Amino acid sequence: MNYPETLRYSKSHEWVKNEEGMVVIGLTDFAQSELGDLVFVNLPEVDDTVTAGEALGDVESVKAVSDIFSPVSGTVCEINEELLDHPELINEAPYDAWLIKVKDVTDEEELITAAEYETHCQSESNG
Amino acid sequence: MKLIFEMGAPGRGCDLIPPCTTPEVTVKVPMRKKAPHLPEVSETELSRHYTDLAKQTHGVNDGFYPLGSCTMKYNPKINDAASLLPGFTNIHPLQDTKDIQGCLEVLSSIEKALCEITGMQACTLQPAAGAHGEFTGLLLIKAWHNSRGGSKRTKIIVPDSAHGTNPASAAMADFDVVNIASDEHGCVDLEALKAAVGDDTAGLMLTNPNTVGLFDPNIAEITRIVHEAGGLCYYDGANLNAVMGVTRPGDMGFDVMHLNLHKTFSTPHGGGGPGSGPVACKDFLAPFLPGLRIDKQTDGTFTEETAAHTIGNVRSFSSNFLVVVRAFCYILTLGREGIPEASTTAVLNANYMMHKLAGHYKMAYDHTCMHEFVMTLEQEKHERNVSALDIAKALLDHGIHPPTMYFPLIVHEALMIEPTETESRETLDEAVQIFLDVLAESEAHPEKMHEYPFETPVRRLDEVGAARKPVVRYLYNPE
Amino acid sequence: MGSYIPSTREERLAMLESIGMHSFDELYADIPEALRLKDGLSLPSGLSELEVAQKIEEIAGKNTRFSHIFRGAGSYQHYIPAIVKQVTSKEEFVTAYTPYQAEISQGLLQSIFEYQTMICELTGMDVSNASVYDGATAAAEAAAMCRDRKRGTICVSASVDPKTISVIRTYCFGSGAPLVILPEKNGLTDMESWNAMDTSSIACLIIQTPNYHGLIEDGASIANAVHNSGAKLIASCNPIALGLLETPGEFGADVAVGEGQPLGLPMGFGGPYLGFMASTKDMMRKLPGRIVGQTADVDGKRAYVLTLQAREQHIRREKASSNICSNEALCAMTAAVYLSAMGSAGLEKVAASCMANARYLLEELTALGFTRKYTGEFFHEFVTICPCDAAVLSEKLAAHGYLSGLVTGQTEMLWCTTEMNTKSEIDGLIAVIKEVLA
């Protein structure tokens, strides 16, 4: 399982990266492995607002659908359209397959470091 | 197997319609630019094609079908015969009332019988399926609250063990869904319910026996709590087959419910419909019922009228009428003695199977069950990576339709078995032996279990590929 | 008394004892005494099969079966080829459940895949679902597909079948969606009213073509205007008419729906029928209900499976866009067998006969002093102003075994012909009307 140190994480398994005044959001390696083969991603539209702690979209596997929670509040300024046709990219390279970019961030969930997140995942898979 | 589009040849076909006897006409409207590309097959090819398809379809008539929650009982043939009577099939739905007295008699009689069986006072046969009935019932609840100025009642409480249709129907009726956890017996947690109800409660949706196959002994208390909070109680009739003639939803305190004629009342499921999902309710909800209300006059004739505060219509015409005719015949056949006997035997058969499987398979709830019971393969999954899916797929090679898998959601690696009353003791014994053999094999050869089935026309389909790159129609000339 | 329980009472008692119980009552120990039904059900005793057969035949005999039917308005009498009934009576199809176990359900799954393909061919759309309850609920479900956060209002043309409008209204009462009725003008959707309207919050316009009055709407112009407003167009169609007329796909509808009953299903006093639904590729994931997809099995064999299931209620629960579970699978198979038997040439022939017969009937009625209420081009239904009271005429025709057009006003009648109504039958009808008017 991969936990890049350059990223920050939410306890609901999203990763966050700051990039030129925007926040980039994706799903973690742990998340994609738990969810299994993803078959579709529902993303918000550009200019939609997202709220920290609330669902920004969801991902579908064959037999399940899981919410993606936004770690920040702000306005969506870009979505990764490639995922709409190729959700498998999340399974293949979760840290490259970003979901959305958010600008005008006003609020942020409590985010944790790679080491803290790894501990969090270990406790979840033992639980 | 070839698709029908890959058979035949240009110009082939069946000669079915005579030449038109009135003068040919041309009209000045846009015509389709190219004819639909439909099959061009002879009747021989057409007939054999569907015979081939039938051979690759497993129905109740092909063997044991213990699909939990679906009540796959035998479908009596007299009921089908009745539904084919020209006196029913050739009736236009917009004929005058005096010309449809037979249809109205069927509808009125079955409404009365369903009210008696459910302990309700009024009934509509408009809904075409169980989920359609749920939606209809929730609209009755909504209309009733609105009529009392209670439009702030926006929440429907649903246990986490509920059928997926319950929360989905509530959402369609624009209610907020409040999920409440079940207690350790799989029943409603009374404390959780008390905490959930309030002056924003529109109602509760519940099935009893519940989806783990247990009768909730606190049912009267549950409906009382909801009523005291000002909400109404909706009964999901999916599991009514356990208790007909023994106890009634109306007497348990429910206000409105649907029945699944294609489960409880033996009408065939047709590979996913047509079903029929009548809604029965207490008197105070009757003024809101959809469709036309049928009344029997003192002279024995039937009349139709719209309910005073009707929610409107939930489909174009009266009902899935030809399905209703089948269920009506079933009720005529069974009668006052046969109906409870069917339920009691359904419960007996389930307990008989559970008893024989217990000690081998782990029961999710080790308690006398109603018409179905749930096993969990959690331990097998954990110890040797054999899942409920693996067991189900192995059963396919033995001519048994697998139980319902992975439902209810509150039980991990669930297999839900509902034998129904129309199976003989030998069938149950044979099925039990097969279940035990499969389990024994999963101990001896756990790896092999992921390979099953071996005997079916196709095996373990790529569902991920199907969903990622959907191919949902045949293309004659793919690019 | 009839029963379908194989085991005898003795066998059942033995089974009961084998699980350590002594009475059937013990099975119900969890049901509180106070809730038990004390005196049994107040229903008649059960009947033998012969008695049931006699009773049900007697009840069916109380209906009036018309030998000559000139009524449509949402339910149509067409010829049903013998093979249709034969195929759809096969017990494997009739007695199966939803094909969740793909390995033993390939027959059903493939038949639905074939149905979906035929509906796409018929409507000119990209994707079809496996059916919904009927044409009216298909329209209501389609409206729900088009709604989003920005556009929530549903608009329906007044020329749509009032029963469909009624169902859409009921669904809107549920969802809370505002509903606007777009007026009609000379029996057709009035697009001038649309252009004059604030359409910024309108999600979709629902039209029907041929519409309730039988008139053929100008699909292309309507689609153009609707799309210019940023809304979507839902077109409800008669599947027989699609054998000849421009398809929703061609005129630019986003969703095509309709009542599939004319495709081999009997009138059956209103059901079971078949709601078909097809859409553009873009809207595929918004389609409600089951969809069958092609895939391969582990050995690489072509195979079919229920797909895109994460849209549906059993997975998405309260977030599902529709609650539909059971649909009308056997009716969809009926439609597929009908279309396969007819082929496109047969379907065209049926459609052409419908149209020709209707025009002949109109001509003959006109000669008797009936006039058309609307002037537009029509398919196989039209509204006349009768030279007499319509209800009285209807009753007198009924006495002669003719089911007249539907009475839609004091002197108005909505007539319908299909390929079943031959010239000689129409001549017979006209002769009786002459007699009545004399």
PDB file of N, CA, C and O in Angstrom, chain B residues 77-116:
ATOM      1  N   LYS B  77     -51.388 -23.502 -13.066  1.00  0.00           N
ATOM      2  CA  LYS B  77     -51.679 -23.297 -14.487  1.00  0.00           C
ATOM      3  C   LYS B  77     -53.106 -22.830 -14.750  1.00  0.00           C
ATOM      4  O   LYS B  77     -53.352 -22.153 -15.756  1.00  0.00           O
ATOM      5  N   ILE B  78     -54.030 -23.189 -13.855  1.00  0.00           N
ATOM      6  CA  ILE B  78     -55.413 -22.727 -14.060  1.00  0.00           C
ATOM      7  C   ILE B  78     -55.458 -21.190 -14.060  1.00  0.00           C
ATOM      8  O   ILE B  78     -56.247 -20.568 -14.769  1.00  0.00           O
ATOM      9  N   ASN B  79     -54.577 -20.591 -13.279  1.00  0.00           N
ATOM     10  CA  ASN B  79     -54.558 -19.120 -13.202  1.00  0.00           C
ATOM     11  C   ASN B  79     -54.139 -18.522 -14.540  1.00  0.00           C
ATOM     12  O   ASN B  79     -54.704 -17.509 -14.983  1.00  0.00           O
ATOM     13  N   ASP B  80     -53.148 -19.138 -15.179  1.00  0.00           N
ATOM     14  CA  ASP B  80     -52.725 -18.666 -16.501  1.00  0.00           C
ATOM     15  C   ASP B  80     -53.865 -18.844 -17.504  1.00  0.00           C
ATOM     16  O   ASP B  80     -54.137 -17.956 -18.319  1.00  0.00           O
ATOM     17  N   ALA B  81     -54.516 -20.009 -17.412  1.00  0.00           N
ATOM     18  CA  ALA B  81     -55.612 -20.270 -18.343  1.00  0.00           C
ATOM     19  C   ALA B  81     -56.699 -19.199 -18.200  1.00  0.00           C
ATOM     20  O   ALA B  81     -57.233 -18.694 -19.186  1.00  0.00           O
ATOM     21  N   ALA B  82     -57.012 -18.849 -16.963  1.00  0.00           N
ATOM     22  CA  ALA B  82     -58.053 -17.836 -16.729  1.00  0.00           C
ATOM     23  C   ALA B  82     -57.656 -16.494 -17.337  1.00  0.00           C
ATOM     24  O   ALA B  82     -58.482 -15.778 -17.903  1.00  0.00           O
ATOM     25  N   SER B  83     -56.373 -16.171 -17.239  1.00  0.00           N
ATOM     26  CA  SER B  83     -55.925 -14.866 -17.732  1.00  0.00           C
ATOM     27  C   SER B  83     -55.942 -14.800 -19.255  1.00  0.00           C
ATOM     28  O   SER B  83     -55.791 -13.734 -19.829  1.00  0.00           O
ATOM     29  N   LEU B  84     -56.089 -15.952 -19.905  1.00  0.00           N
ATOM     30  CA  LEU B  84     -56.123 -15.974 -21.375  1.00  0.00           C
ATOM     31  C   LEU B  84     -57.544 -15.981 -21.926  1.00  0.00           C
ATOM     32  O   LEU B  84     -57.741 -16.012 -23.138  1.00  0.00           O
ATOM     33  N   LEU B  85     -58.545 -15.967 -21.041  1.00  0.00           N
ATOM     34  CA  LEU B  85     -59.931 -15.972 -21.523  1.00  0.00           C
ATOM     35  C   LEU B  85     -60.195 -14.723 -22.364  1.00  0.00           C
ATOM     36  O   LEU B  85     -59.913 -13.601 -21.935  1.00  0.00           O
ATOM     37  N   PRO B  86     -60.750 -14.919 -23.570  1.00  0.00           N
ATOM     38  CA  PRO B  86     -61.020 -13.757 -24.430  1.00  0.00           C
ATOM     39  C   PRO B  86     -61.939 -12.741 -23.752  1.00  0.00           C
ATOM     40  O   PRO B  86     -61.873 -11.551 -24.058  1.00  0.00           O
ATOM     41  N   GLY B  87     -62.764 -13.202 -22.835  1.00  0.00           N
ATOM     42  CA  GLY B  87     -63.646 -12.292 -22.100  1.00  0.00           C
ATOM     43  C   GLY B  87     -62.870 -11.334 -21.216  1.00  0.00           C
ATOM     44  O   GLY B  87     -63.432 -10.381 -20.670  1.00  0.00           O
ATOM     45  N   PHE B  88     -61.571 -11.574 -21.038  1.00  0.00           N
ATOM     46  CA  PHE B  88     -60.698 -10.625 -20.336  1.00  0.00           C
ATOM     47  C   PHE B  88     -59.699  -9.970 -21.304  1.00  0.00           C
ATOM     48  O   PHE B  88     -59.509  -8.762 -21.276  1.00  0.00           O
ATOM     49  N   THR B  89     -59.074 -10.813 -22.153  1.00  0.00           N
ATOM     50  CA  THR B  89     -57.995 -10.252 -22.983  1.00  0.00           C
ATOM     51  C   THR B  89     -58.516  -9.269 -24.027  1.00  0.00           C
ATOM     52  O   THR B  89     -57.819  -8.330 -24.392  1.00  0.00           O
ATOM     53  N   ASN B  90     -59.744  -9.481 -24.506  1.00  0.00           N
ATOM     54  CA  ASN B  90     -60.248  -8.630 -25.588  1.00  0.00           C
ATOM     55  C   ASN B  90     -61.079  -7.447 -25.096  1.00  0.00           C
ATOM     56  O   ASN B  90     -61.865  -6.894 -25.847  1.00  0.00           O
ATOM     57  N   ILE B  91     -60.923  -7.097 -23.849  1.00  0.00           N
ATOM     58  CA  ILE B  91     -61.716  -5.991 -23.313  1.00  0.00           C
ATOM     59  C   ILE B  91     -60.889  -4.704 -23.364  1.00  0.00           C
ATOM     60  O   ILE B  91     -59.789  -4.619 -22.804  1.00  0.00           O
ATOM     61  N   HIS B  92     -61.459  -3.706 -24.057  1.00  0.00           N
ATOM     62  CA  HIS B  92     -60.789  -2.408 -24.117  1.00  0.00           C
ATOM     63  C   HIS B  92     -60.976  -1.700 -22.775  1.00  0.00           C
ATOM     64  O   HIS B  92     -62.081  -1.697 -22.220  1.00  0.00           O
ATOM     65  N   PRO B  93     -59.915  -1.107 -22.242  1.00  0.00           N
ATOM     66  CA  PRO B  93     -60.016  -0.512 -20.901  1.00  0.00           C
ATOM     67  C   PRO B  93     -60.937   0.701 -20.831  1.00  0.00           C
ATOM     68  O   PRO B  93     -61.318   1.105 -19.731  1.00  0.00           O
ATOM     69  N   LEU B  94     -61.296   1.260 -21.977  1.00  0.00           N
ATOM     70  CA  LEU B  94     -62.173   2.440 -21.935  1.00  0.00           C
ATOM     71  C   LEU B  94     -63.592   2.108 -22.387  1.00  0.00           C
ATOM     72  O   LEU B  94     -64.319   2.966 -22.861  1.00  0.00           O
ATOM     73  N   GLN B  95     -64.000   0.863 -22.207  1.00  0.00           N
ATOM     74  CA  GLN B  95     -65.405   0.512 -22.472  1.00  0.00           C
ATOM     75  C   GLN B  95     -66.276   1.091 -21.356  1.00  0.00           C
ATOM     76  O   GLN B  95     -65.790   1.350 -20.244  1.00  0.00           O
ATOM     77  N   ASP B  96     -67.563   1.239 -21.675  1.00  0.00           N
ATOM     78  CA  ASP B  96     -68.505   1.770 -20.678  1.00  0.00           C
ATOM     79  C   ASP B  96     -68.598   0.837 -19.474  1.00  0.00           C
ATOM     80  O   ASP B  96     -68.426  -0.373 -19.608  1.00  0.00           O
ATOM     81  N   THR B  97     -68.916   1.424 -18.333  1.00  0.00           N
ATOM     82  CA  THR B  97     -69.017   0.660 -17.084  1.00  0.00           C
ATOM     83  C   THR B  97     -69.917  -0.565 -17.230  1.00  0.00           C
ATOM     84  O   THR B  97     -69.600  -1.642 -16.739  1.00  0.00           O
ATOM     85  N   LYS B  98     -71.020  -0.406 -17.932  1.00  0.00           N
ATOM     86  CA  LYS B  98     -71.950  -1.539 -18.037  1.00  0.00           C
ATOM     87  C   LYS B  98     -71.359  -2.684 -18.863  1.00  0.00           C
ATOM     88  O   LYS B  98     -71.827  -3.818 -18.768  1.00  0.00           O
ATOM     89  N   ASP B  99     -70.357  -2.383 -19.671  1.00  0.00           N
ATOM     90  CA  ASP B  99     -69.764  -3.417 -20.531  1.00  0.00           C
ATOM     91  C   ASP B  99     -68.535  -4.080 -19.912  1.00  0.00           C
ATOM     92  O   ASP B  99     -67.880  -4.909 -20.548  1.00  0.00           O
ATOM     93  N   ILE B 100     -68.169  -3.675 -18.702  1.00  0.00           N
ATOM     94  CA  ILE B 100     -66.980  -4.248 -18.057  1.00  0.00           C
ATOM     95  C   ILE B 100     -67.328  -4.776 -16.674  1.00  0.00           C
ATOM     96  O   ILE B 100     -66.493  -4.814 -15.781  1.00  0.00           O
ATOM     97  N   GLN B 101     -68.568  -5.222 -16.519  1.00  0.00           N
ATOM     98  CA  GLN B 101     -69.014  -5.674 -15.199  1.00  0.00           C
ATOM     99  C   GLN B 101     -68.182  -6.869 -14.703  1.00  0.00           C
ATOM    100  O   GLN B 101     -67.931  -6.987 -13.504  1.00  0.00           O
ATOM    101  N   GLY B 102     -67.753  -7.724 -15.604  1.00  0.00           N
ATOM    102  CA  GLY B 102     -66.935  -8.874 -15.194  1.00  0.00           C
ATOM    103  C   GLY B 102     -65.588  -8.436 -14.643  1.00  0.00           C
ATOM    104  O   GLY B 102     -65.150  -8.906 -13.586  1.00  0.00           O
ATOM    105  N   CYS B 103     -64.946  -7.509 -15.343  1.00  0.00           N
ATOM    106  CA  CYS B 103     -63.644  -7.009 -14.876  1.00  0.00           C
ATOM    107  C   CYS B 103     -63.800  -6.325 -13.520  1.00  0.00           C
ATOM    108  O   CYS B 103     -62.980  -6.521 -12.620  1.00  0.00           O
ATOM    109  N   LEU B 104     -64.859  -5.532 -13.403  1.00  0.00           N
ATOM    110  CA  LEU B 104     -65.058  -4.824 -12.135  1.00  0.00           C
ATOM    111  C   LEU B 104     -65.343  -5.812 -11.006  1.00  0.00           C
ATOM    112  O   LEU B 104     -64.915  -5.597  -9.868  1.00  0.00           O
ATOM    113  N   GLU B 105     -66.033  -6.900 -11.334  1.00  0.00           N
ATOM    114  CA  GLU B 105     -66.305  -7.904 -10.298  1.00  0.00           C
ATOM    115  C   GLU B 105     -65.002  -8.536  -9.812  1.00  0.00           C
ATOM    116  O   GLU B 105     -64.810  -8.734  -8.612  1.00  0.00           O
ATOM    117  N   VAL B 106     -64.089  -8.828 -10.765  1.00  0.00           N
ATOM    118  CA  VAL B 106     -62.789  -9.384 -10.371  1.00  0.00           C
ATOM    119  C   VAL B 106     -62.076  -8.406  -9.448  1.00  0.00           C
ATOM    120  O   VAL B 106     -61.602  -8.763  -8.362  1.00  0.00           O
ATOM    121  N   LEU B 107     -62.014  -7.151  -9.877  1.00  0.00           N
ATOM    122  CA  LEU B 107     -61.273  -6.151  -9.093  1.00  0.00           C
ATOM    123  C   LEU B 107     -61.908  -5.964  -7.716  1.00  0.00           C
ATOM    124  O   LEU B 107     -61.226  -5.953  -6.686  1.00  0.00           O
ATOM    125  N   SER B 108     -63.218  -5.818  -7.700  1.00  0.00           N
ATOM    126  CA  SER B 108     -63.907  -5.574  -6.442  1.00  0.00           C
ATOM    127  C   SER B 108     -63.763  -6.769  -5.503  1.00  0.00           C
ATOM    128  O   SER B 108     -63.509  -6.613  -4.302  1.00  0.00           O
ATOM    129  N   SER B 109     -63.896  -7.989  -6.061  1.00  0.00           N
ATOM    130  CA  SER B 109     -63.826  -9.184  -5.207  1.00  0.00           C
ATOM    131  C   SER B 109     -62.431  -9.359  -4.614  1.00  0.00           C
ATOM    132  O   SER B 109     -62.281  -9.699  -3.439  1.00  0.00           O
ATOM    133  N   ILE B 110     -61.416  -9.129  -5.434  1.00  0.00           N
ATOM    134  CA  ILE B 110     -60.066  -9.349  -4.908  1.00  0.00           C
ATOM    135  C   ILE B 110     -59.696  -8.238  -3.924  1.00  0.00           C
ATOM    136  O   ILE B 110     -59.002  -8.476  -2.928  1.00  0.00           O
ATOM    137  N   GLU B 111     -60.183  -7.036  -4.169  1.00  0.00           N
ATOM    138  CA  GLU B 111     -59.951  -5.948  -3.198  1.00  0.00           C
ATOM    139  C   GLU B 111     -60.480  -6.360  -1.824  1.00  0.00           C
ATOM    140  O   GLU B 111     -59.806  -6.191  -0.800  1.00  0.00           O
ATOM    141  N   LYS B 112     -61.688  -6.918  -1.849  1.00  0.00           N
ATOM    142  CA  LYS B 112     -62.321  -7.318  -0.598  1.00  0.00           C
ATOM    143  C   LYS B 112     -61.507  -8.421   0.086  1.00  0.00           C
ATOM    144  O   LYS B 112     -61.266  -8.369   1.300  1.00  0.00           O
ATOM    145  N   ALA B 113     -61.088  -9.404  -0.700  1.00  0.00           N
ATOM    146  CA  ALA B 113     -60.317 -10.515  -0.136  1.00  0.00           C
ATOM    147  C   ALA B 113     -58.973 -10.023   0.420  1.00  0.00           C
ATOM    148  O   ALA B 113     -58.545 -10.434   1.506  1.00  0.00           O
ATOM    149  N   LEU B 114     -58.314  -9.130  -0.315  1.00  0.00           N
ATOM    150  CA  LEU B 114     -57.011  -8.642   0.154  1.00  0.00           C
ATOM    151  C   LEU B 114     -57.175  -7.825   1.429  1.00  0.00           C
ATOM    152  O   LEU B 114     -56.331  -7.874   2.327  1.00  0.00           O
ATOM    153  N   CYS B 115     -58.264  -7.067   1.519  1.00  0.00           N
ATOM    154  CA  CYS B 115     -58.521  -6.310   2.756  1.00  0.00           C
ATOM    155  C   CYS B 115     -58.703  -7.268   3.929  1.00  0.00           C
ATOM    156  O   CYS B 115     -58.180  -7.039   5.017  1.00  0.00           O
ATOM    157  N   GLU B 116     -59.420  -8.348   3.702  1.00  0.00           N
ATOM    158  CA  GLU B 116     -59.649  -9.318   4.777  1.00  0.00           C
ATOM    159  C   GLU B 116     -58.321  -9.965   5.204  1.00  0.00           C
ATOM    160  O   GLU B 116     -58.041 -10.115   6.384  1.00  0.00           O
TER     161      GLU B 116
END
